Structures are given as C-alpha cells and as structure tokens.
Coordinates of C-alpha atoms and ligand atoms in Angstrom, one line a residue:
M1 CA 29.4 7.0 -60.1
D2 CA 27.9 5.6 -56.9
G3 CA 27.8 1.8 -57.0
F4 CA 24.3 1.3 -55.7
I5 CA 22.8 3.9 -58.1
G6 CA 24.7 2.6 -61.1
G7 CA 23.8 -1.0 -60.2
R8 CA 20.1 -0.1 -60.0
M9 CA 20.3 1.7 -63.3
E10 CA 21.8 -1.5 -64.9
A11 CA 19.0 -3.5 -63.4
V12 CA 16.4 -1.2 -65.0
L13 CA 18.3 -1.2 -68.4
S14 CA 18.4 -5.0 -68.3
G15 CA 14.6 -5.2 -67.8
E16 CA 14.9 -6.6 -64.3
G17 CA 13.6 -3.4 -62.7
I18 CA 14.0 -2.3 -59.1
S19 CA 12.2 -3.2 -55.9
A20 CA 10.2 -0.8 -53.6
A21 CA 13.1 -1.0 -51.1
D22 CA 15.6 0.0 -53.9
A23 CA 13.3 3.0 -54.7
A24 CA 13.2 4.0 -51.1
R25 CA 17.0 4.0 -50.9
L26 CA 17.3 5.9 -54.2
I27 CA 14.9 8.7 -53.2
D28 CA 16.9 9.1 -50.0
V29 CA 20.4 9.4 -51.5
P30 CA 22.5 12.1 -49.9
D31 CA 22.6 15.4 -51.7
D32 CA 26.1 14.8 -53.0
L33 CA 24.9 11.8 -54.9
L34 CA 21.8 13.5 -56.4
G35 CA 23.8 14.3 -59.6
D36 CA 24.5 10.6 -60.1
L37 CA 20.8 9.7 -59.5
C38 CA 19.7 12.3 -62.0
R39 CA 22.3 11.3 -64.6
C40 CA 21.3 7.6 -64.3
A41 CA 17.6 8.5 -64.7
G42 CA 18.5 10.5 -67.8
Q43 CA 20.3 7.5 -69.2
I44 CA 17.3 5.3 -68.6
T45 CA 15.1 7.9 -70.3
G46 CA 17.3 7.9 -73.3
A47 CA 17.4 4.1 -73.5
F48 CA 13.7 3.6 -73.2
C49 CA 12.2 6.8 -74.7
G50 CA 14.9 8.2 -77.0
D51 CA 15.6 11.9 -77.3
D52 CA 12.1 13.1 -78.3
V53 CA 10.3 15.3 -75.9
D54 CA 6.6 14.7 -75.8
V55 CA 4.9 18.1 -75.8
E56 CA 1.2 18.4 -75.0
Q57 CA -1.3 21.2 -74.6
L58 CA -4.3 21.3 -72.4
H59 CA -7.6 23.0 -73.0
N60 CA -9.6 23.6 -69.8
I61 CA -13.0 23.3 -71.4
K62 CA -14.9 23.6 -68.1
R63 CA -13.2 25.7 -65.4
D64 CA -14.3 26.0 -61.8
A65 CA -17.4 25.3 -59.9
C66 CA -16.3 21.7 -59.2
S67 CA -18.3 20.1 -56.4
E68 CA -15.2 18.5 -54.8
D69 CA -13.1 20.0 -52.0
C70 CA -9.4 19.2 -53.0
T71 CA -7.5 21.6 -50.8
F72 CA -4.9 22.6 -53.5
C73 CA -7.4 23.3 -56.3
A74 CA -8.5 26.7 -57.5
Q75 CA -11.5 25.1 -59.3
S76 CA -13.3 23.8 -56.3
A77 CA -16.6 25.7 -55.8
L78 CA -15.9 25.6 -52.0
Y79 CA -13.1 28.2 -52.1
D80 CA -13.2 31.8 -53.2
T81 CA -10.3 32.0 -55.6
G82 CA -11.6 34.6 -57.9
T83 CA -11.9 32.3 -60.9
T84 CA -15.0 32.2 -63.0
F85 CA -17.1 29.6 -64.8
N86 CA -16.4 29.3 -68.5
L87 CA -17.6 26.8 -71.2
P88 CA -16.1 27.4 -74.6
A89 CA -17.9 27.0 -77.9
I90 CA -17.0 23.9 -79.9
P91 CA -15.3 25.7 -82.8
E92 CA -13.1 27.5 -80.3
V93 CA -11.9 24.1 -79.0
V94 CA -11.3 22.7 -82.4
E95 CA -9.3 25.8 -83.4
G96 CA -7.3 25.5 -80.2
A97 CA -6.4 21.9 -81.2
R98 CA -5.4 23.1 -84.6
R99 CA -3.1 25.8 -83.2
A100 CA -1.6 23.3 -80.7
K101 CA -0.7 21.0 -83.6
E102 CA 0.7 23.8 -85.6
A103 CA 2.9 24.8 -82.6
G104 CA 4.3 21.3 -82.4
S105 CA 2.2 19.5 -79.8
Q106 CA 1.6 15.8 -80.3
S107 CA -1.5 15.7 -78.3
Y108 CA -4.4 17.8 -77.0
C109 CA -6.1 17.1 -73.7
L110 CA -9.6 18.3 -73.0
V111 CA -9.9 18.9 -69.3
A112 CA -13.0 19.6 -67.3
A113 CA -13.4 20.4 -63.6
W114 CA -16.2 17.9 -62.9
R115 CA -16.6 15.3 -60.3
E116 CA -18.1 13.5 -63.3
P117 CA -19.5 14.9 -66.5
P118 CA -23.2 15.9 -66.5
P119 CA -25.1 14.3 -69.5
D120 CA -25.2 17.4 -71.6
G121 CA -21.6 18.2 -70.9
F122 CA -20.5 14.7 -71.8
E123 CA -22.3 14.9 -75.1
Q124 CA -20.7 18.2 -75.9
V125 CA -17.2 16.7 -75.2
C126 CA -18.0 13.9 -77.5
R127 CA -18.8 16.3 -80.3
M128 CA -15.5 18.2 -79.6
V129 CA -13.6 14.9 -79.8
S130 CA -15.2 13.9 -83.0
L131 CA -14.6 17.2 -84.7
I132 CA -11.0 17.4 -83.5
R133 CA -10.3 13.9 -84.8
R134 CA -12.0 14.6 -88.1
D135 CA -10.7 18.1 -88.8
V136 CA -7.3 18.4 -87.0
G137 CA -6.0 14.9 -86.6
I138 CA -4.1 15.5 -83.4
E139 CA -4.2 12.8 -80.7
V140 CA -6.9 13.6 -78.2
E141 CA -6.8 12.9 -74.5
C142 CA -9.5 13.6 -72.0
S143 CA -9.6 14.4 -68.3
L144 CA -13.2 14.6 -67.3
G145 CA -13.5 13.2 -63.8
F146 CA -15.1 9.9 -62.9
L147 CA -16.1 7.6 -65.7
T148 CA -18.6 4.8 -66.1
P149 CA -17.7 1.8 -68.3
E150 CA -20.2 3.0 -70.9
R151 CA -18.7 6.5 -71.1
A152 CA -15.2 5.1 -71.2
S153 CA -16.1 2.9 -74.2
R154 CA -17.8 5.8 -75.9
L155 CA -14.7 7.9 -75.6
R156 CA -12.5 5.1 -76.9
G157 CA -14.9 4.6 -79.8
L158 CA -14.6 8.2 -80.8
G159 CA -10.8 7.9 -81.0
V160 CA -9.7 9.2 -77.6
R161 CA -6.3 7.6 -77.0
R162 CA -5.6 8.3 -73.4
Y163 CA -7.5 9.2 -70.2
N164 CA -6.0 11.3 -67.5
H165 CA -7.1 10.8 -63.9
N166 CA -4.6 11.7 -61.2
L167 CA -4.2 9.9 -57.9
E168 CA -3.3 13.4 -56.6
T169 CA -1.3 12.3 -53.6
A170 CA -0.4 9.3 -51.5
R171 CA -3.2 7.1 -50.2
S172 CA -2.0 7.9 -46.7
K173 CA -2.3 11.6 -47.3
F174 CA -5.5 11.6 -49.4
A175 CA -8.1 12.1 -46.7
E176 CA -6.3 15.3 -45.6
I177 CA -6.5 16.7 -49.2
C178 CA -10.0 15.7 -50.2
T179 CA -13.1 14.5 -48.2
T180 CA -15.7 14.4 -51.0
H181 CA -14.3 11.3 -52.7
T182 CA -11.8 8.6 -51.9
Y183 CA -8.5 7.4 -53.3
D184 CA -10.3 4.2 -54.3
D185 CA -12.8 6.2 -56.3
R186 CA -9.9 7.5 -58.3
L187 CA -8.4 4.0 -58.8
R188 CA -11.8 2.7 -59.9
T189 CA -12.0 5.2 -62.8
L190 CA -8.5 4.3 -63.9
R191 CA -9.5 0.7 -63.9
I192 CA -12.6 1.4 -66.0
A193 CA -10.6 3.5 -68.4
R194 CA -8.0 0.6 -68.8
E195 CA -10.7 -2.0 -69.3
A196 CA -12.3 0.2 -72.1
G197 CA -9.0 0.1 -74.0
L198 CA -7.9 3.7 -73.1
E199 CA -4.3 4.3 -72.3
L200 CA -3.7 5.7 -68.9
C201 CA -2.2 9.0 -67.8
T202 CA -2.0 9.4 -64.1
G203 CA 0.2 10.9 -61.4
G204 CA -0.3 13.7 -58.9
I205 CA 0.8 16.8 -57.3
I206 CA 3.8 17.1 -55.0
G207 CA 4.3 19.7 -52.3
L208 CA 1.0 19.4 -50.6
G209 CA 2.7 19.0 -47.2
E210 CA 3.4 15.3 -47.7
E211 CA 6.6 13.6 -46.4
R212 CA 9.2 12.4 -48.9
G213 CA 8.1 8.8 -48.1
Q214 CA 4.6 9.7 -49.2
R215 CA 5.9 11.0 -52.4
L216 CA 7.5 7.6 -52.9
E217 CA 4.2 5.9 -51.9
L218 CA 2.4 7.8 -54.6
L219 CA 5.1 6.9 -57.2
L220 CA 4.8 3.2 -56.2
D221 CA 1.1 3.2 -56.6
V222 CA 1.3 5.0 -60.0
A223 CA 3.9 2.4 -61.2
R224 CA 1.6 -0.5 -60.2
L225 CA -0.9 0.9 -62.7
D226 CA 1.7 0.7 -65.5
P227 CA 0.5 3.9 -67.1
E228 CA 1.6 5.0 -70.6
E229 CA 2.0 8.5 -69.2
V230 CA 2.8 9.9 -65.8
T231 CA 2.1 13.5 -64.9
I232 CA 3.8 15.1 -62.0
N233 CA 2.6 18.6 -60.9
M234 CA 4.3 20.8 -58.3
L235 CA 2.0 22.8 -56.0
V236 CA 1.7 26.5 -56.7
P237 CA -0.2 27.7 -53.7
V238 CA -3.4 29.4 -54.8
P239 CA -4.7 32.3 -52.7
G240 CA -8.1 31.4 -51.3
T241 CA -7.4 27.7 -51.0
P242 CA -6.5 25.9 -47.7
L243 CA -3.0 25.4 -49.0
E244 CA -2.4 29.1 -49.9
L245 CA 0.5 29.3 -47.4
Q246 CA 2.1 26.0 -48.1
P247 CA 5.8 26.4 -48.7
V248 CA 6.9 25.2 -52.1
L249 CA 9.3 22.3 -52.6
G250 CA 12.9 23.0 -53.5
E251 CA 14.4 22.0 -56.8
R252 CA 16.5 19.1 -55.3
E253 CA 13.4 17.5 -53.9
I254 CA 11.6 17.8 -57.2
L255 CA 14.6 16.2 -59.0
R256 CA 14.5 13.2 -56.6
V257 CA 10.9 12.6 -57.5
F258 CA 11.3 12.7 -61.2
A259 CA 14.5 10.6 -61.1
V260 CA 12.9 7.8 -59.0
A261 CA 9.8 7.9 -61.2
R262 CA 12.0 7.1 -64.1
F263 CA 13.7 4.2 -62.3
L264 CA 10.3 2.8 -61.5
M265 CA 8.6 3.4 -64.9
P266 CA 11.3 3.3 -67.5
G267 CA 9.0 3.1 -70.5
S268 CA 6.4 5.7 -69.5
V269 CA 6.2 9.2 -70.8
I270 CA 6.9 11.3 -67.7
K271 CA 5.7 14.8 -68.0
A272 CA 6.8 17.8 -66.0
S273 CA 3.5 19.5 -65.6
G274 CA 1.9 22.3 -63.6
G275 CA 4.2 24.4 -61.4
R276 CA 7.5 23.7 -63.1
E277 CA 7.9 27.3 -64.3
A278 CA 7.2 28.7 -60.8
S279 CA 9.3 26.0 -58.9
L280 CA 12.3 25.6 -61.1
P281 CA 14.8 28.3 -62.2
D282 CA 15.3 26.7 -65.6
G283 CA 11.6 26.0 -66.3
G284 CA 12.2 22.3 -66.3
A285 CA 15.3 21.8 -68.4
A286 CA 17.1 19.9 -65.6
L287 CA 14.0 17.6 -65.2
L288 CA 14.4 16.7 -68.9
R289 CA 17.9 15.4 -68.1
S290 CA 16.7 13.6 -65.0
G291 CA 13.8 11.4 -65.9
A292 CA 11.2 13.6 -67.5
S293 CA 10.5 13.0 -71.2
G294 CA 7.7 15.4 -71.8
L295 CA 6.2 18.8 -71.0
I296 CA 2.8 20.4 -70.8
T297 CA 3.2 23.6 -72.6
G298 CA 1.0 26.7 -73.1
G299 CA -0.2 27.0 -69.6
Y300 CA -2.3 24.9 -67.2
L301 CA -5.8 24.7 -65.9
T302 CA -6.1 27.9 -64.1
R303 CA -2.6 29.4 -64.4
G304 CA -0.4 30.5 -67.2
G305 CA 2.8 28.9 -68.1
N306 CA 5.5 28.9 -70.7
S307 CA 4.5 29.4 -74.3
P308 CA 5.3 26.7 -76.8
R309 CA 8.1 29.0 -78.1
E310 CA 9.6 29.3 -74.6
D311 CA 9.4 25.6 -74.1
A312 CA 11.2 25.0 -77.3
E313 CA 14.0 26.9 -75.7
V314 CA 13.8 24.9 -72.5
I315 CA 14.1 21.7 -74.6
R316 CA 17.0 23.2 -76.6
R317 CA 18.8 24.0 -73.3
A318 CA 18.2 20.5 -71.9
R319 CA 19.7 19.0 -75.1
A320 CA 22.6 21.3 -75.1
A321 CA 23.5 20.5 -71.5
G322 CA 23.2 16.8 -72.1
A323 CA 25.4 16.8 -75.2
Ligands
SF4_401 S1 -8.7 18.6 -58.3 FE1 -10.3 18.0 -59.7 S2 -11.9 17.0 -58.4 FE2 -10.6 18.2 -57.0 S3 -11.6 20.2 -56.8 FE3 -10.1 20.4 -58.5 S4 -11.3 20.0 -60.4 FE4 -12.5 19.2 -58.7

C-alpha cells in the first residue's frame, strides 16, 4: 500500500478529511498506484456507507425542447438529435414509481428538461409527487431546473426529499459548455433547495473535453456543497450535438474521479450514472468497489441503460470481487 494514499485514507476515516492539495495529488497518482487508490476509496465507502448499494430509477417526465444550449445534451431544442417531445399522463408516472419500487429501487426521480418549470407543468409535477407519495410510498426526488424559494418550499411540503441540480462541469469550463445560463445560476438553485430543507443531489458529467484538473475542480465545488448525493455521469456523445465527436474517457480516468470523490465526500451517496454502461466493460462493478455507492438503473434521460435485473448482477459481481 502506498504510504501517502493509505495516510490520506486514515485521515478520512478519522474524520479529519483531506485538503484540496491532497485531492490534487491523489487524482494524479501514477497508474501503478491506481489499484491502491481504488481499494482505499472502497474501504472509505464501506466505513461510511456500509455495503448497501443505493439504487434509483429516473422518469424523464418532460423530454426535449429545452431552451438551454448545453453542448452535450440531446434535449436542447437547439440541436437536431431526432428526439421528440413527450409529456406522460399522471397515472403512467405513478405506475412507473410502483414498478420501480417493486424492482428494488429506493427512490424515484422525476426529471424534466426545463430551464425552469412553466406554471402548468409545475402544478402537474406537484400532483404527480402527491399521488406517488400517497399511493406508492417510495422516496421522491425531483430535477426540474431552476427553482424559486416558493417552489422549493412547495416541493418540500409535498414530501420531496431531495432535489437534483447538477453543476455539469468545472466553473472554468462552464462557459464553453453552456451560454444560456451561468454556473452561478446553478449554484443559486442549489442554495434555494437547501434553504427550503431539501436534500441536495448534485454532480456533473465528465468527458466533455475538460482537463483532469477541471474534473477535480468540479469535485471540490461539489464537496463544498456537502450534498447528500453526488451523481457522476460520463459523456456518451450524442449525434447532432456539438460534442458528437468527443472521444470518451477511459476506464482508468473514470476510476480516478470516483475514488477521489469518495475521499472528498466520505458520507455522501455517490452514484454511477449516465454513460457507465457505454464507458465501462463491467457496467460499473469496479466503480462500486472504488468509491461509488449507488447506481441509476433502468436507463437514463434519453438513452437506455441496464435493466434493474442486469444491475442486480453488476452489484453481485462487485460484491463477489470485494469478498
Ligand atoms: S442539460 Fe438540462 S438545461 Fe442543459 S439543455 Fe439539457 S435539459 Fe436543458
């Protein structure tokens, strides 16, 4: 075991934590020490989060036609990606939540591709939340774009536990990725959600052409928010978007990000999210031994993914390899 990595693990386990300079050194460890880094991140995960894998399903209740111009996103109205507008009926959403619960998911996240919800759309989401809470009883999370304090309080009052709003990428990269809103706009909604009593889920998407140092920059900003949940997506280039030809990140680089995220945020749920099936040969089993403690299952916002049954096998393989 490398002395520096082991020492920083002990610092995390003792509650002392690590500095930004430590994190910078950890994310840059040579390849031959990557196994040590991942093993230590896995030990921290076990100590703080136990063995349970937090499994969540998403329901993209409003796909596409988003006014924003995020260069990686298939749902922006500015790019012709062949996706189509779709707003489901409320009973369909409630039934989706029921199926997710029956398949073993602990939470169900309603996601809508809006800059911010229009008034009628927000009312419809509120009805969905109320009915899911009443009839299904699964934890409900929402990801609806920008929030006002009034809307955040309303969601909290209806029983929404957690609000997802990703920072997407490092502050120093953000203007290249999106010009229709700012990084600070995103931080503002996270602050509003926190002040309303909602738990925070935030993170971003790696592989947008950022440097490794910018991946760390994103992780450090996410850690400062002290989120209950961190979601890390891996770019799957979407034909029709400006990033359609972006080379994807290799597995080693992805492992570094998850491992250092765990050192920085030992108590957070860290979910391997969009892109893991396409980017990783084992579907994410190695990530579950290297810092991740949760999975999004059943597909993503515009792309399919592993079924809950396939992910049960991913989890089984991760446990078997760690035994
Ligand atoms: S990432 Fe979100 S805000 Fe940006 S275009 Fe896609 S749905 Fe809209």
